[in-house]
PDB file of C-alpha atoms and ligand atoms in Angstrom:
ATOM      1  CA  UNK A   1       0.000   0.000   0.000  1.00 42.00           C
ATOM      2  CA  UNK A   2       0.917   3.666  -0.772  1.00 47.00           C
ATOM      3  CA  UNK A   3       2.210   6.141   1.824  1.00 50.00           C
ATOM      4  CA  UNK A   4      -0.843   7.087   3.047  1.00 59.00           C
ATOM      5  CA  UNK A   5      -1.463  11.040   3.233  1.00 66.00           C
ATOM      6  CA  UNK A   6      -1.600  12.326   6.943  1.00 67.00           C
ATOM      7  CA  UNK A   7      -4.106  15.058   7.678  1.00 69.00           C
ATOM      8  CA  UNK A   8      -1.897  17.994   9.497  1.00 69.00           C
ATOM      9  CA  UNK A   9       0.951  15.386   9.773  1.00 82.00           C
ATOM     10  CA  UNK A  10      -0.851  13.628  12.616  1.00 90.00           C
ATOM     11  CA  UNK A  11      -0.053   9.902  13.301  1.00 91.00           C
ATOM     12  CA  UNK A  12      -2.650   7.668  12.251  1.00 94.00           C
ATOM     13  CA  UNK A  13      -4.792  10.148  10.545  1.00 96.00           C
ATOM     14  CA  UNK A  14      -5.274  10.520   6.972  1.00 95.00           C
ATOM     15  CA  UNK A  15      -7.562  12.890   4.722  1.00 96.00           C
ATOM     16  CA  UNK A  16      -8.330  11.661   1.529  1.00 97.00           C
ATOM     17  CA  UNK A  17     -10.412  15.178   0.045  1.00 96.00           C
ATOM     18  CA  UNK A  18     -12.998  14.322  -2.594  1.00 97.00           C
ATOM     19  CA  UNK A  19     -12.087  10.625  -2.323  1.00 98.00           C
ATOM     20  CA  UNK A  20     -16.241  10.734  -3.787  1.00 98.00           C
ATOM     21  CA  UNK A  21     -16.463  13.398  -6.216  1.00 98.00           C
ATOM     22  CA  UNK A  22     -18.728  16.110  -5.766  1.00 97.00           C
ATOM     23  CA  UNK A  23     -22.137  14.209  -8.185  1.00 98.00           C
ATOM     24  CA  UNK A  24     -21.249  10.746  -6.279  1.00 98.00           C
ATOM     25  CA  UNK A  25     -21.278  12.455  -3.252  1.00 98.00           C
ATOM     26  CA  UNK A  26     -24.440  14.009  -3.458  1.00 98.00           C
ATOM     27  CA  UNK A  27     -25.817  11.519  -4.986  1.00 98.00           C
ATOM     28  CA  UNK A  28     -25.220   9.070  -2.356  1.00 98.00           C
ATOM     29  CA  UNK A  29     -26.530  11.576   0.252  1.00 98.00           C
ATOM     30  CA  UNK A  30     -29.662  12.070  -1.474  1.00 98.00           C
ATOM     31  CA  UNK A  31     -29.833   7.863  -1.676  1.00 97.00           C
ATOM     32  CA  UNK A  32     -29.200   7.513   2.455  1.00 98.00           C
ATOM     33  CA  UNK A  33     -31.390  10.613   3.606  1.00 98.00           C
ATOM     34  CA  UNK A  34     -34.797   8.892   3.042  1.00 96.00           C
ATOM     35  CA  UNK A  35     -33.325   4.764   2.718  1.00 97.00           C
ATOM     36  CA  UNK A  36     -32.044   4.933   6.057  1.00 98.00           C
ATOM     37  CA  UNK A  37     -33.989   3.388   8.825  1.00 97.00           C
ATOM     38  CA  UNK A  38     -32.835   6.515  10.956  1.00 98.00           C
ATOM     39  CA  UNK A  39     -33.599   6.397  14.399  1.00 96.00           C
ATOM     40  CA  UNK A  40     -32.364   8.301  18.216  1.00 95.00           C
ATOM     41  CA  UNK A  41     -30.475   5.578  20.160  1.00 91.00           C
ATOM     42  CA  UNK A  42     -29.556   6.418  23.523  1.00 88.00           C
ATOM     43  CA  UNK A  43     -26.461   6.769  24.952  1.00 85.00           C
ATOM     44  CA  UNK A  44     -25.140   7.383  28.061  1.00 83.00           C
ATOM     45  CA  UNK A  45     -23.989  10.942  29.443  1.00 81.00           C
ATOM     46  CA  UNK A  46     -22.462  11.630  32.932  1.00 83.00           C
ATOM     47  CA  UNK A  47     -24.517   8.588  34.503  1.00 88.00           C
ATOM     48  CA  UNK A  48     -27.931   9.273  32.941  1.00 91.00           C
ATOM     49  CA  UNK A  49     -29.146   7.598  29.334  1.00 90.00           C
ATOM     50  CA  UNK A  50     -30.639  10.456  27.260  1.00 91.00           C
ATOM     51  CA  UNK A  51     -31.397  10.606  23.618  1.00 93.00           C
ATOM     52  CA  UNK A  52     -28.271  11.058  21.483  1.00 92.00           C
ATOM     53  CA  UNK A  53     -27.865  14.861  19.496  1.00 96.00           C
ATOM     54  CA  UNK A  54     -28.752  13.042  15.874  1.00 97.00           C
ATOM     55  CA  UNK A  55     -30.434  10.275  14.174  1.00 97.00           C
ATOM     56  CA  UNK A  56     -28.180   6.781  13.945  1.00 95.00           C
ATOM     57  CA  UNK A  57     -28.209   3.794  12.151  1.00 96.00           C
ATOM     58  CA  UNK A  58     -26.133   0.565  12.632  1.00 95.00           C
ATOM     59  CA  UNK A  59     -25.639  -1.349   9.059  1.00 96.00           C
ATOM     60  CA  UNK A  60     -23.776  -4.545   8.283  1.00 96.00           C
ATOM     61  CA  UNK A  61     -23.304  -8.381   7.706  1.00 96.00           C
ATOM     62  CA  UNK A  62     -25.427 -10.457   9.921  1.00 92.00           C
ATOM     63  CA  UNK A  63     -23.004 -11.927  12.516  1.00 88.00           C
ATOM     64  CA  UNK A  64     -21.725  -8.171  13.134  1.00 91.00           C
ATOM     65  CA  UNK A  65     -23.571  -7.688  15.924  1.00 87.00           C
ATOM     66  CA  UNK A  66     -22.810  -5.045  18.346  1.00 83.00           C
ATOM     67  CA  UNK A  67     -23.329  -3.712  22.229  1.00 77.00           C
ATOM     68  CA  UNK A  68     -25.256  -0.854  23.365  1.00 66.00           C
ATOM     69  CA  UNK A  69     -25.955   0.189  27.248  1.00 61.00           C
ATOM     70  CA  UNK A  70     -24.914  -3.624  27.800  1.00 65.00           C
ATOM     71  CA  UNK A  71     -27.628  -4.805  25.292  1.00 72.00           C
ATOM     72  CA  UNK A  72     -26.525  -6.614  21.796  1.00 77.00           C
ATOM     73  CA  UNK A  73     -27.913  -5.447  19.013  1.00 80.00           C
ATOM     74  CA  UNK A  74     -28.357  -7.197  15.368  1.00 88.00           C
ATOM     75  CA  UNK A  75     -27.671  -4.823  12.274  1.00 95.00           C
ATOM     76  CA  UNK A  76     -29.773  -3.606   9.820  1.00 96.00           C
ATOM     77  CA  UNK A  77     -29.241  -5.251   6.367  1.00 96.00           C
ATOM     78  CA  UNK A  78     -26.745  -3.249   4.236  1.00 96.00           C
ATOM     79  CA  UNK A  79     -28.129  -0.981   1.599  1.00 97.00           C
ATOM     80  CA  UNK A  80     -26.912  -1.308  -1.674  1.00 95.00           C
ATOM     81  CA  UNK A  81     -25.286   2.047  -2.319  1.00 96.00           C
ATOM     82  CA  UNK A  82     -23.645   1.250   0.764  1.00 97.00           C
ATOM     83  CA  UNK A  83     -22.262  -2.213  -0.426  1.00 94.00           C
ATOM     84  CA  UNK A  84     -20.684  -0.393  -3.302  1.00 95.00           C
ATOM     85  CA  UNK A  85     -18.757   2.248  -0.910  1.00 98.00           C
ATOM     86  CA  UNK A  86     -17.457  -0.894   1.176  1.00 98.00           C
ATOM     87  CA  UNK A  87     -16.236  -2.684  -1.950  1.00 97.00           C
ATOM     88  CA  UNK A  88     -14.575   0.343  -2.887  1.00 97.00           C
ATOM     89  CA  UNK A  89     -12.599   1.023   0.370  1.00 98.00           C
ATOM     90  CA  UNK A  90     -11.685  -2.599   0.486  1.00 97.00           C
ATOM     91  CA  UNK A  91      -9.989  -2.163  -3.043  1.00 96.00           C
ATOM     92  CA  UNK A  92      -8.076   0.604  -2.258  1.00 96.00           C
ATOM     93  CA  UNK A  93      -6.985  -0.309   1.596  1.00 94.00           C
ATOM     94  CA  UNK A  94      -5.542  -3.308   3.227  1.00 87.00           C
ATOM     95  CA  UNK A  95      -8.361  -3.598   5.657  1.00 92.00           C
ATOM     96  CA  UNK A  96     -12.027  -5.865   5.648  1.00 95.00           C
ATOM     97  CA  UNK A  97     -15.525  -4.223   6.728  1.00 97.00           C
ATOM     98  CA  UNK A  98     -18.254  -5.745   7.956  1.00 96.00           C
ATOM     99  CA  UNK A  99     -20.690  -2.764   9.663  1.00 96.00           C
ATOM    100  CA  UNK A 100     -21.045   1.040   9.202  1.00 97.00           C
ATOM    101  CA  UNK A 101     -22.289   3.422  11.433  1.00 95.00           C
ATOM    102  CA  UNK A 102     -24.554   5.860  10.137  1.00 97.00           C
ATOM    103  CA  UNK A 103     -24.828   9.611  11.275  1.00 98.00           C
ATOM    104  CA  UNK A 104     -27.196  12.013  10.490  1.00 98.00           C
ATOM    105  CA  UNK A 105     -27.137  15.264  11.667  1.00 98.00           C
ATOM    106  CA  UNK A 106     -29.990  17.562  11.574  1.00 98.00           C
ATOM    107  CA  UNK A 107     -28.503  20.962  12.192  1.00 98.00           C
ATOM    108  CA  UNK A 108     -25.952  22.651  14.159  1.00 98.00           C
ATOM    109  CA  UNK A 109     -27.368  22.121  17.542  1.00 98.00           C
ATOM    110  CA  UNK A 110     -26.966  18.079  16.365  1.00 98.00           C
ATOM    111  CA  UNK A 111     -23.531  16.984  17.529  1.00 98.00           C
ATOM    112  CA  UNK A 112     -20.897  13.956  19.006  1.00 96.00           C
ATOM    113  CA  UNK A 113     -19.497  14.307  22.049  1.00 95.00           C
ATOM    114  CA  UNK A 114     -15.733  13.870  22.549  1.00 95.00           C
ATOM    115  CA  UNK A 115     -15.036  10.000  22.571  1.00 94.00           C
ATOM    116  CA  UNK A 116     -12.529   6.950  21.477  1.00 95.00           C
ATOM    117  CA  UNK A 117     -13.909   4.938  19.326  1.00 94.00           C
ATOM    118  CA  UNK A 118     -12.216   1.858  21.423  1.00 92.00           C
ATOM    119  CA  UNK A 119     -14.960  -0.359  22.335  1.00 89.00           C
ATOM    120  CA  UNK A 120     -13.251  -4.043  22.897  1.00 89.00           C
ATOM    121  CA  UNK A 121     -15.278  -5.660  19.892  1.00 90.00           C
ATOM    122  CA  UNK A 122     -13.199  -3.218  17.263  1.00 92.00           C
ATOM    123  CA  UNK A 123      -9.916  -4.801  18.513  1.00 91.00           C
ATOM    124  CA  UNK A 124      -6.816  -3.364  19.665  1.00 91.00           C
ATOM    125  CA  UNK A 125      -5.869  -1.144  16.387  1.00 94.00           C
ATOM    126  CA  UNK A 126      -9.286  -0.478  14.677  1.00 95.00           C
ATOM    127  CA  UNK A 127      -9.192   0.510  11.168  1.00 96.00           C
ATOM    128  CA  UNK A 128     -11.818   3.438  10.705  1.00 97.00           C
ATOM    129  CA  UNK A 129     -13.116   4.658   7.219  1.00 98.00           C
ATOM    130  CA  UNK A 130     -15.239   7.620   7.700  1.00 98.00           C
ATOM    131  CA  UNK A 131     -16.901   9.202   4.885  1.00 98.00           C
ATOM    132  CA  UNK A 132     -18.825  13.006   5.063  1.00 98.00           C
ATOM    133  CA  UNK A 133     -21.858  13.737   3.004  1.00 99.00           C
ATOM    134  CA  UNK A 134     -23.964  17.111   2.855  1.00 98.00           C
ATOM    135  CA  UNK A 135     -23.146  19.868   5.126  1.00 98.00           C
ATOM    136  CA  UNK A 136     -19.308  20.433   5.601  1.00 98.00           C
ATOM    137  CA  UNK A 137     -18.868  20.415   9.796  1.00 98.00           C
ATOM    138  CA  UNK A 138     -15.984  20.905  11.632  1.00 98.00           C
ATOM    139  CA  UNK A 139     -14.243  17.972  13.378  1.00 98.00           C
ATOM    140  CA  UNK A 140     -11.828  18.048  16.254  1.00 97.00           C
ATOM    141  CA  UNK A 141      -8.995  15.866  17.738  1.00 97.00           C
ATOM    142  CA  UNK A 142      -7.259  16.346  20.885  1.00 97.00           C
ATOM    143  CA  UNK A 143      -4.603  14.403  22.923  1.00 95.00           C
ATOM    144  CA  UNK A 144      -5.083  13.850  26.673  1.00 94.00           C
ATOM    145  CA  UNK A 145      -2.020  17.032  26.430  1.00 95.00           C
ATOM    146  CA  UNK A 146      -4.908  19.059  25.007  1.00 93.00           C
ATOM    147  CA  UNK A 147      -3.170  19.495  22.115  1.00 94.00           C
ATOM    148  CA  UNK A 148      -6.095  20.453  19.748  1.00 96.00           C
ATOM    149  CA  UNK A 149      -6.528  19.933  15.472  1.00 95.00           C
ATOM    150  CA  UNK A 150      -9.312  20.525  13.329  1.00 96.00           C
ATOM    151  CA  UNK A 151     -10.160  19.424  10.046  1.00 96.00           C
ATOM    152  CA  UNK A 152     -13.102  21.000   8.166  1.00 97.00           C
ATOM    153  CA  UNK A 153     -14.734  17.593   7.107  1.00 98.00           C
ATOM    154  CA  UNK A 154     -16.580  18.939   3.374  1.00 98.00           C
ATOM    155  CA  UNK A 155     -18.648  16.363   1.461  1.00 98.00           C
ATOM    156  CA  UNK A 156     -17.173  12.870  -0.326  1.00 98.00           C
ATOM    157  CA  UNK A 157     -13.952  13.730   1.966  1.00 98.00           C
ATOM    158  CA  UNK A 158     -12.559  10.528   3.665  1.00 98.00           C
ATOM    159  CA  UNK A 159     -10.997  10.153   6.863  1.00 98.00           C
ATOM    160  CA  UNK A 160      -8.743   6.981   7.799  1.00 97.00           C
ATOM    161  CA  UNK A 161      -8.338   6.704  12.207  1.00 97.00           C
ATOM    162  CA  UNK A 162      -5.675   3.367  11.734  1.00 95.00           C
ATOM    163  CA  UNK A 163      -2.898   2.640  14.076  1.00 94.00           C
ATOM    164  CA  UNK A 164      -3.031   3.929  17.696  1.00 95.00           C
ATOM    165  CA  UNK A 165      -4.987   6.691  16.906  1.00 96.00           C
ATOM    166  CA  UNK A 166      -8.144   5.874  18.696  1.00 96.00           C
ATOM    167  CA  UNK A 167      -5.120   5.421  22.110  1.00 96.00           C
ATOM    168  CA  UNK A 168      -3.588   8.647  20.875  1.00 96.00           C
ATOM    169  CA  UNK A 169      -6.737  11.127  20.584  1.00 97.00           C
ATOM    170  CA  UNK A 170     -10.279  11.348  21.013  1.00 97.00           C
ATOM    171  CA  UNK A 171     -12.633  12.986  18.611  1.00 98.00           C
ATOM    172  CA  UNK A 172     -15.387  15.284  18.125  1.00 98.00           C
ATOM    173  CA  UNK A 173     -17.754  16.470  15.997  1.00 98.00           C
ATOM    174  CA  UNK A 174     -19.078  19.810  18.186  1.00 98.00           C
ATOM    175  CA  UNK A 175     -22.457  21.679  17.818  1.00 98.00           C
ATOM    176  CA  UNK A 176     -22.078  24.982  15.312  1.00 98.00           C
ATOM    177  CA  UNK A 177     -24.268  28.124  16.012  1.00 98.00           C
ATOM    178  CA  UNK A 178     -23.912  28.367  11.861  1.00 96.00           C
ATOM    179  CA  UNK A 179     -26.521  27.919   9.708  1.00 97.00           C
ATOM    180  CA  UNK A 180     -25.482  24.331   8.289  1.00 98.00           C
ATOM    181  CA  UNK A 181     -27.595  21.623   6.527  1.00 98.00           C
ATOM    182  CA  UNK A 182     -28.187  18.049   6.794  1.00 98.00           C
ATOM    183  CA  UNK A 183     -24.813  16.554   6.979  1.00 98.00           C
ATOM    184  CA  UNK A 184     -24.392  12.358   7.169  1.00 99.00           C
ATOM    185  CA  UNK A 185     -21.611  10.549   8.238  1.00 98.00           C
ATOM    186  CA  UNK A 186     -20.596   7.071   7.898  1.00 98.00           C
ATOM    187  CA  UNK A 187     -18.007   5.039  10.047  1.00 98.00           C
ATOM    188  CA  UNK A 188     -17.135   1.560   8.128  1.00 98.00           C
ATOM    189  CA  UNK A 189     -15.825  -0.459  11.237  1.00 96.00           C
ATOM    190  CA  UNK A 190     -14.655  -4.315  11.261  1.00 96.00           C
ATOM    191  CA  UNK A 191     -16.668  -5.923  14.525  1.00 94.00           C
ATOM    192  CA  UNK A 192     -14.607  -9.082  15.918  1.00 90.00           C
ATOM    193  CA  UNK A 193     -16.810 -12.108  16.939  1.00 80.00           C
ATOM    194  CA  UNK A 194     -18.999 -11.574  20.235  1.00 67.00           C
ATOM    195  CA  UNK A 195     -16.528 -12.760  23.121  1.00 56.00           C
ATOM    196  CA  UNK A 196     -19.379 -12.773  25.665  1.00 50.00           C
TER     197      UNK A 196
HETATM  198  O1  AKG B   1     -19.507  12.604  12.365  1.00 92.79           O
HETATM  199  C1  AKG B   1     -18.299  12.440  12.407  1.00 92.79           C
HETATM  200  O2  AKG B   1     -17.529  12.939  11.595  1.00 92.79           O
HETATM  201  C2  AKG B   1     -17.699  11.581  13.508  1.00 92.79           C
HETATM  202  C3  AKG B   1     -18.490  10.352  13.817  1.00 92.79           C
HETATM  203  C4  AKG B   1     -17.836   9.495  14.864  1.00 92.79           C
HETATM  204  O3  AKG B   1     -16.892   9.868  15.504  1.00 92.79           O
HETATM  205  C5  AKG B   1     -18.357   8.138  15.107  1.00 92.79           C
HETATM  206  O4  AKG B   1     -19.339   7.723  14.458  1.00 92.79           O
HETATM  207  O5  AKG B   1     -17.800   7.453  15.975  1.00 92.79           O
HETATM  208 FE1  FE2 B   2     -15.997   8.216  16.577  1.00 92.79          FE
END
């Protein structure tokens, strides 16, 4: 495989801008907005569950199951556009998907919180593909130094996390008080068999 390009020369992270161009892109936006079986899951916040700032969607094969608030959860059946964008990322990098998180959010006020994506069923190194559709929105790294980055994430723009980058930073995608659209975002993650 290729040097990979590193976004802002940080370890682990790589931009790929446009890796969709612009008509696929939007295309593919317009395909998920209304396929999507969008719905609020709930997370948990500070010792409470509350509803989570967008609308979610967990997609993939059927053994990928995964855990929420210490429930396991089945995914929904991959849609077809969404087949093609795994095919294509599997192509083009040494690593195998079998589930995508889906994120749709609404407006500015929708948001993610800062977080690892390190949950024990995504193994010790995860690779991450994350693709951005609609709305360009701002997305943040920081090290437990509180060293800070941000990347302006616009449409068909890819994102690798690989390595020891989930160890190494956590991640956010913060509220805006700009007017933005509808903006989705898909994680392509490979789920390890259920342990437990
Ligand atoms: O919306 C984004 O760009 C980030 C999404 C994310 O961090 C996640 O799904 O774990
Ligand atoms: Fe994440």
């Amino acid at each position: 495989m290729s040097p990979l390009p590193t976004a802002n020369g940080l370890p682990g992270i790589a931009l790929f801008p446009r890796w969709l161009e612009q008509g696929e892109a939007a295309a593919l936006f317009g395909a998920l907005v209304d396929a999507v079986p969008w719905s609020v899951h709930r997370i948990h916040l500070f010792g409470r569950e509350v509803d989570s700032p967008r609308l979610s969607c967990w997609m993939g094969d059927e053994g990928a199951s995964y855990r929420y608030s210490g429930t396991r959860f089945a995914p929904h059946p991959w849609l077809p556009a969404l087949a093609d964008v795994r095919a294509k990322l599997e192509g083009q990098f040494e690593a195998g998907f079998n589930s995508v998180l889906a994120n749709l959010y609404r407006d500015g006020r929708d948001a993610m919180g800062w977080h690892r994506d390190d949950e024990p069923e995504l193994g010790d190194s995860p690779v991450i593909a994350s693709l951005s559709l609609g709305a360009t929105r701002r997305f943040l790294l920081k090290t437990d130094a509180g060293e800070r980055h941000a990347i302006d994430l616009a449409p068909g723009d890819l994102l690798l996390m690989s390595g020891d980058s989930q160890r190494r930073y956590r991640h956010a995608l913060p509220r805006t008080a700009k007017p933005v659209g509808l903006r989705i975002n898909l994680t392509f993650r490979r789920v390890l068999p259920a342990t437990r």
